[in-house]
Coordinates of C-alpha atoms and ligand atoms in Angstrom, one line a residue:
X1 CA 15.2 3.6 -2.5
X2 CA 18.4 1.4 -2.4
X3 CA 18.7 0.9 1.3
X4 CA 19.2 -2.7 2.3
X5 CA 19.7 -2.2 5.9
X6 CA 17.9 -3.2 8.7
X7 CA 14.6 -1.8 9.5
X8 CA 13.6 -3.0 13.2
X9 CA 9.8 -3.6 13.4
X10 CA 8.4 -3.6 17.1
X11 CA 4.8 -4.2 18.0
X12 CA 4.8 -2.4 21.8
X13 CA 6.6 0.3 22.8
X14 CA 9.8 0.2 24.4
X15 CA 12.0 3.1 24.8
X16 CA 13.9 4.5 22.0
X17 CA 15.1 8.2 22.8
X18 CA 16.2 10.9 20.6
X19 CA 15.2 10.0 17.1
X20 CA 13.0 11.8 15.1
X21 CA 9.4 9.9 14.4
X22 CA 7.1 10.3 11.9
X23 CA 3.5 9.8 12.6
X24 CA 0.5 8.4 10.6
X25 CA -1.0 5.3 9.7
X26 CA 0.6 5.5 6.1
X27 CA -1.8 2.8 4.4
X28 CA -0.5 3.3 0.6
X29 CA 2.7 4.9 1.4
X30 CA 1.4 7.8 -1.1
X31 CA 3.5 10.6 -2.6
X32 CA 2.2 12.5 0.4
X33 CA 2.9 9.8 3.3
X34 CA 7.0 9.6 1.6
X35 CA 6.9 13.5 2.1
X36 CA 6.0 12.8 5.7
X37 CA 8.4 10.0 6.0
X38 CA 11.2 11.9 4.2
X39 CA 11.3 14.6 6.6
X40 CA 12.3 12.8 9.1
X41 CA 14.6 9.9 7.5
X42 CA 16.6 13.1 6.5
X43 CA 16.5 15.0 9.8
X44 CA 17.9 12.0 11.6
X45 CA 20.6 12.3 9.5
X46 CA 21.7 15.6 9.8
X47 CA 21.2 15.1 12.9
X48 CA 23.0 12.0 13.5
X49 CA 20.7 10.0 14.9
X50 CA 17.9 7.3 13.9
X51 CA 14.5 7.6 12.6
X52 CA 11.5 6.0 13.4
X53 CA 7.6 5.5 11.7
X54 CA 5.1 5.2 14.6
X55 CA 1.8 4.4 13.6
X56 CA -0.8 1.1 14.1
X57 CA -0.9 -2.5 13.5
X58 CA -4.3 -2.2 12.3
X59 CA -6.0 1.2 11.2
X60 CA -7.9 2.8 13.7
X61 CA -11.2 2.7 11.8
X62 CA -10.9 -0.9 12.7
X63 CA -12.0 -0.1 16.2
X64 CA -13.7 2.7 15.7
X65 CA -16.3 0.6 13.1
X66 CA -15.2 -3.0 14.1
X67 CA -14.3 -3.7 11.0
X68 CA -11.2 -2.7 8.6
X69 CA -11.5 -0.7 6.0
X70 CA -10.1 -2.2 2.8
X71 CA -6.5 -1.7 2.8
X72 CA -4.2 -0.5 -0.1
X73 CA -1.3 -2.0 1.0
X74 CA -1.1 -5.2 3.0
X75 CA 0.8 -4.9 6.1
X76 CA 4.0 -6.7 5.2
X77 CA 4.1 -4.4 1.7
X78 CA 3.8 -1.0 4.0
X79 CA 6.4 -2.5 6.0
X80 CA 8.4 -2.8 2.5
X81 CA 7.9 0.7 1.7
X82 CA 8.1 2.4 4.5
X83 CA 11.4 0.6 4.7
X84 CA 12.3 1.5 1.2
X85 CA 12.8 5.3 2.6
X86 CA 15.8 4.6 4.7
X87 CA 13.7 4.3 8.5
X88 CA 15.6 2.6 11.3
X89 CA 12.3 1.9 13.1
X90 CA 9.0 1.4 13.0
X91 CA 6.6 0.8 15.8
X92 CA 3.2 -0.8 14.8
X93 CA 0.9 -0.3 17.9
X94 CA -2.3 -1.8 19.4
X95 CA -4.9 1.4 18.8
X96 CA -7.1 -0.5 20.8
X97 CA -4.6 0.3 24.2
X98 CA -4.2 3.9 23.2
X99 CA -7.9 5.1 21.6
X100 CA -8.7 6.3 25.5
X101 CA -5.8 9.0 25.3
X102 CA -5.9 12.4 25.0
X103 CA -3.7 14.5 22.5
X104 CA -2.3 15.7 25.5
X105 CA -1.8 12.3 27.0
X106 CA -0.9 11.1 23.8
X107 CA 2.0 13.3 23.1
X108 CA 3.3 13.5 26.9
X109 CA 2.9 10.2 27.8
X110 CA 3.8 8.1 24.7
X111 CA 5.8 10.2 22.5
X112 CA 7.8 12.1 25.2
X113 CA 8.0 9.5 27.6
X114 CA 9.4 6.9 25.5
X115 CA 11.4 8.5 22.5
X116 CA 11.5 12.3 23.8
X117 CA 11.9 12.9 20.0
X118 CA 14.6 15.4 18.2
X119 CA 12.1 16.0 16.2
X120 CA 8.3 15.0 14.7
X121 CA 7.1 14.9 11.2
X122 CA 3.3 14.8 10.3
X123 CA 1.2 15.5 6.9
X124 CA -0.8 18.8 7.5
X125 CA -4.2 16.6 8.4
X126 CA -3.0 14.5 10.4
X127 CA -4.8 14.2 13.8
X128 CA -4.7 11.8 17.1
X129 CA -6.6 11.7 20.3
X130 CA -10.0 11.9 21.9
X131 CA -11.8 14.6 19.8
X132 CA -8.6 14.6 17.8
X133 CA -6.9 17.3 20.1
X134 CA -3.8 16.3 18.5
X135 CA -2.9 18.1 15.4
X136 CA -0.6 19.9 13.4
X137 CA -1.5 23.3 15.6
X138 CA -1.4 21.3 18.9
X139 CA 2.1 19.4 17.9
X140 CA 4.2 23.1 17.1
X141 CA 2.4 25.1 19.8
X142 CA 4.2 22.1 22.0
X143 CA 8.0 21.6 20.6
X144 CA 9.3 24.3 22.5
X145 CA 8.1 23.3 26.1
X146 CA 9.4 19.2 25.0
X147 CA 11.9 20.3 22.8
X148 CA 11.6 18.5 19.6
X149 CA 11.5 20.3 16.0
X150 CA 8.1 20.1 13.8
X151 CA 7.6 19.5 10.5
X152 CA 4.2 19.9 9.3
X153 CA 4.5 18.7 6.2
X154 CA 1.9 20.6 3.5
X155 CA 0.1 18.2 0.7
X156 CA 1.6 16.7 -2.0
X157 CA -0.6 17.1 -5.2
X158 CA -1.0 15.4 -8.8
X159 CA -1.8 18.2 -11.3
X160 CA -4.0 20.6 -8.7
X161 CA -5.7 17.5 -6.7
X162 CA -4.5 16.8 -4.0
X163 CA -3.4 12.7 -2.7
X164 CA -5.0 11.3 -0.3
X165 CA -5.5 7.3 0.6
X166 CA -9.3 8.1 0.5
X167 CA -8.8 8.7 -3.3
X168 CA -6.8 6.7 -4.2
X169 CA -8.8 3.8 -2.8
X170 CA -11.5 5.2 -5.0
X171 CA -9.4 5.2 -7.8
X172 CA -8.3 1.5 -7.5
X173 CA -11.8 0.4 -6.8
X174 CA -12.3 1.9 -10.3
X175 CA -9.4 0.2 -11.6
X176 CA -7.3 3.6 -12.6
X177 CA -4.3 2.0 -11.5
X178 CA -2.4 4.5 -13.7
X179 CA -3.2 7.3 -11.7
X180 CA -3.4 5.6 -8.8
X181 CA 0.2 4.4 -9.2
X182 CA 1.2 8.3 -10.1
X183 CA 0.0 9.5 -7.0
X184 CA 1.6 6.4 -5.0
X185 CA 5.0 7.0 -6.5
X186 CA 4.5 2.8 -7.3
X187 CA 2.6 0.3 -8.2
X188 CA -0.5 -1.1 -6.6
X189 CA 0.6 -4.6 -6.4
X190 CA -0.6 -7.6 -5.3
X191 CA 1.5 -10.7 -4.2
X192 CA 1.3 -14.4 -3.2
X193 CA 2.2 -17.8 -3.7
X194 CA 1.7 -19.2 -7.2
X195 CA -1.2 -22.0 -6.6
X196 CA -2.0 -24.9 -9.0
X197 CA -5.7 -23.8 -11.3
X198 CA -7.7 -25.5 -13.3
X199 CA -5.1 -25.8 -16.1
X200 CA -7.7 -24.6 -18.7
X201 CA -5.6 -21.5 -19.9
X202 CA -3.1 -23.8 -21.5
X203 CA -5.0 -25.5 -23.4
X204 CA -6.1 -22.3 -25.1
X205 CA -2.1 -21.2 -25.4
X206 CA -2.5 -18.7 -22.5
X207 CA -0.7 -20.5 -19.4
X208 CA -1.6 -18.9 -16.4
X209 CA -0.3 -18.2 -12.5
X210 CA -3.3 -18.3 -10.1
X211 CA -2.8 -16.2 -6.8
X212 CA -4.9 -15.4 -4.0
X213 CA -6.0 -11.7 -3.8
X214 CA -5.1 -11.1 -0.5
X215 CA -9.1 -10.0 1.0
X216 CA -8.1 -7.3 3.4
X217 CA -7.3 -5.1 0.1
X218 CA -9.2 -3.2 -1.9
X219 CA -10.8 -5.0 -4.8
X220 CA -9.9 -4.0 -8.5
X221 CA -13.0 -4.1 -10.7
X222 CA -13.6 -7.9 -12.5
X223 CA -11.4 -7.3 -15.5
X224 CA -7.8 -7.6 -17.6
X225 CA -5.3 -5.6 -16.5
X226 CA -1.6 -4.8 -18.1
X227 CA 0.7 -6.1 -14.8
X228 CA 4.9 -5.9 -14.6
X229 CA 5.5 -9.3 -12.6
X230 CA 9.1 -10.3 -11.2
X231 CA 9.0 -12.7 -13.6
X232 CA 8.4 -10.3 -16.4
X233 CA 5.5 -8.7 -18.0
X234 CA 2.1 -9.9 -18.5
X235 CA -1.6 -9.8 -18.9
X236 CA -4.0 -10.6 -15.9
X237 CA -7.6 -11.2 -15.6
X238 CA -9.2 -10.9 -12.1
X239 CA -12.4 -12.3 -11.5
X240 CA -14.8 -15.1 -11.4
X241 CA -14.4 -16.2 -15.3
X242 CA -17.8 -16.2 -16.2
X243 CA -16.6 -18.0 -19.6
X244 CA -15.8 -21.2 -17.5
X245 CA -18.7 -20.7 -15.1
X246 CA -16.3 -19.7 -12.3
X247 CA -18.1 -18.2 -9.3
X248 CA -15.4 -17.5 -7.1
X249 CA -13.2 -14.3 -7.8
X250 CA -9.4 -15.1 -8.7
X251 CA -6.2 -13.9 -10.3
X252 CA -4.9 -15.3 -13.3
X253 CA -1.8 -13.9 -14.8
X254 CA -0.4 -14.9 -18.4
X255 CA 3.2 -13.8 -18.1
X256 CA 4.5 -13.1 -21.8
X257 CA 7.4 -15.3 -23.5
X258 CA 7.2 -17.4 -19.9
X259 CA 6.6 -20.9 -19.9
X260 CA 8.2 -21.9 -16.6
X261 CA 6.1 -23.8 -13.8
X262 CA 6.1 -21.4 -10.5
X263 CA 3.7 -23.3 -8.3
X264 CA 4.8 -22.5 -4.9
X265 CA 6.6 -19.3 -5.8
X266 CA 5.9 -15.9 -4.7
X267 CA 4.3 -14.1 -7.6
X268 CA 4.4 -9.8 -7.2
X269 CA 1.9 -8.2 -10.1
X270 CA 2.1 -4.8 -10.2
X271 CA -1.2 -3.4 -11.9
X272 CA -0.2 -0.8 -14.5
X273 CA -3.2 -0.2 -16.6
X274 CA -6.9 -1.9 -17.0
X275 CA -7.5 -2.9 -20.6
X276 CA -11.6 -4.1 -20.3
X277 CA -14.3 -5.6 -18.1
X278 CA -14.4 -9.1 -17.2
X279 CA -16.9 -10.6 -20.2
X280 CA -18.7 -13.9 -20.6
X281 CA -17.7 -15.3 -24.3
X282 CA -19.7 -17.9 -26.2
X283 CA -16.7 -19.9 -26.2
X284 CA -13.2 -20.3 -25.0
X285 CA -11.5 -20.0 -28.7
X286 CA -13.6 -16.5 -28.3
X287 CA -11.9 -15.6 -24.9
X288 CA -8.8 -16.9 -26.9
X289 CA -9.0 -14.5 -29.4
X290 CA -9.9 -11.1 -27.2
X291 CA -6.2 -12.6 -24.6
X292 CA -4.5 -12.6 -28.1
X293 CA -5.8 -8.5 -28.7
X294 CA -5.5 -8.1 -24.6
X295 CA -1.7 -8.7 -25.5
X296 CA -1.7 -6.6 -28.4
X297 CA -3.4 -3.7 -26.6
X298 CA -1.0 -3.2 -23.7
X299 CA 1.8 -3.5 -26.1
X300 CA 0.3 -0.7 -27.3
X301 CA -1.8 1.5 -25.1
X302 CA -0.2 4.6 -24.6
X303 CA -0.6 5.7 -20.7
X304 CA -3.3 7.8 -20.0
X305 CA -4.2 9.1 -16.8
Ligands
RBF404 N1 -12.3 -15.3 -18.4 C1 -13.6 -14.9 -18.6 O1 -14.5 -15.6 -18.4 N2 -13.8 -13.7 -19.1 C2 -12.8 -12.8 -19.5 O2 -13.1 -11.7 -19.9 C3 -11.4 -13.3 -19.2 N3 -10.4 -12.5 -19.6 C4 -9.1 -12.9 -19.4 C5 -8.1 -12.1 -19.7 C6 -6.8 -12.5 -19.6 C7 -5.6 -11.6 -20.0 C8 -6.5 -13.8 -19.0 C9 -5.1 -14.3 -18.8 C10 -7.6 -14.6 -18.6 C11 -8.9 -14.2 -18.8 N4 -10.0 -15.0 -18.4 C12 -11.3 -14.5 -18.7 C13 -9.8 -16.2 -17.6 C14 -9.8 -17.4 -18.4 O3 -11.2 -17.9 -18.4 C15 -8.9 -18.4 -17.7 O4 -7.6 -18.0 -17.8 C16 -9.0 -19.8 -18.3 O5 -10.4 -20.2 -18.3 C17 -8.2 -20.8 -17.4 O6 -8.7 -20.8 -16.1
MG405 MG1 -4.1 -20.9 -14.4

């Protein structure tokens, strides 16, 4: 953290040589992708010379299926992250153009050919090309005859399980944002522009910012969560309000001892803990009551995972 320099993003490739890459698709930026990452921020530095993520513009299952799998980071907040780490580069490439290589062709004729890298960093899974002929055996068995140093880098584990995106998507789709968030190393978050609601909340003392959730992530179950906003902390619902007859799912967040309008703003809610399910009440001085112990609860709940 604390690197405010540039961090070039390019969409094609273009020759970059000598710097040392990091491969994956990194959706999440997990504990285990910063490992990755990490290794090759830091080798570029010893080595004086510049680092660089490669990995896709859209994941590869979106080719492979036709349709993306639901994303735990949108693309501008991997970007973020992945920046975050101190990485010159990163190149987000069209899968599409590249899904006919071989690991062969694949690490001659892209890595080699344009960034003949110092060295190459990937998690111990991590696999590319037709029949997935690139891997972690194929990519040291190679750095001799091209030159470059490996680092395979072994997983990163919570307790004895070991992080993957593939959990923690699970996780988030149960709402265990707490341990999701452990095993990220931060927050699932959610941001957008502050749009004007119904106004309702007010009128029951609970004035609430209504985001989008941006579709192409992974949906929290219908419920109040605990959040950290940049404008300070709060509850959130997300759902379709059932109370008010909503039908279409939103998020509403009450930010606490806050009473400034932010329509138009950008509005980041990090999701630290879910307090309940999303419930119909008989009446809004009901739904009234359970915000004022939703409040109470997070001010209380002790974290577990
Ligand atoms: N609406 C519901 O219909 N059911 C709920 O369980 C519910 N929980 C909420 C919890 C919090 C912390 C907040 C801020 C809102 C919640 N709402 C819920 C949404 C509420 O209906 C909405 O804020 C007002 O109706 C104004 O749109
Ligand atoms: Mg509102």
């Amino acid at each position: 953290m604390g690197y405010n320099k540039i961090m070039q993003i390019f969409k094609e490739l273009k020759p970059n040589k000598n710097i040392s890459v990091a491969l994956g698709f990194f959706d999440g930026v997990h504990l285990g992708h910063r490992a990755v990452i990490k290794s090759a921020v830091d080798y570029a530095k010893q080595n004086n010379t510049k680092s660089a993520v490669i990995t896709f513009y859209d994941h590869p299952c979106c080719y492979f299926w036709g349709v993306c799998p639901k994303y735990i980071l949108t693309r501008k907040e991997r970007e973020k992250r992945i920046k975050s780490l101190g990485v010159d580069y990163i190149y987000e490439l069209d899968f599409e153009s590249l899904s006919g290589l071989t690991g062969q062709e694949y690490l001659k004729d892209v890595l080699i050919n344009y960034f003949t890298p110092v060295s190459i960093s990937t998690g111990w899974n991590h696999n590319f090309g037709a029949n997935k002929s690139g891997n972690a055996k194929f990519l040291r068995e190679n750095s001799k005859k091209y030159g470059y140093e490996y680092f395979e880098i072994p997983p990163q584990k919570l307790g004895n399980e070991i992080i993957n995106s593939t959990g923690i998507r699970k996780l988030i789709s149960e709402g265990r944002t707490e341990k999701a968030n452990s095993m990220l190393g931060d927050d699932f978050s959610v941001s957008g522009k502050v749009t004007e609601g119904n106004k309702i909340g007010r009128t029951i003392g609970f004035k609430t910012a209504n985001i989008n959730y941006p579709p192409e992530l992974i949906e929290l179950p219908y419920g109040a969560y605990g959040v950290e906003t940049n404008f300070g902390k709060g509850v959130a619902n997300f759902g379709i309000r059932p109370t008010i007859n909503g039908s279409n799912a939103v998020l509403e967040v009450h930010i606490l001892n806050f009473d400034e309008d932010i329509y138009g703003k950008n509005l980041n809610v990090k999701f630290e803990k879910m307090i309940r399910p999303e419930k119909k009440f008989s009446s809004l001085s009901q739904l009234k009551k359970q915000i004022q112990k939703d409040i109470e609860t997070i001010k209380q709940k002790k974290d577990t995972l």
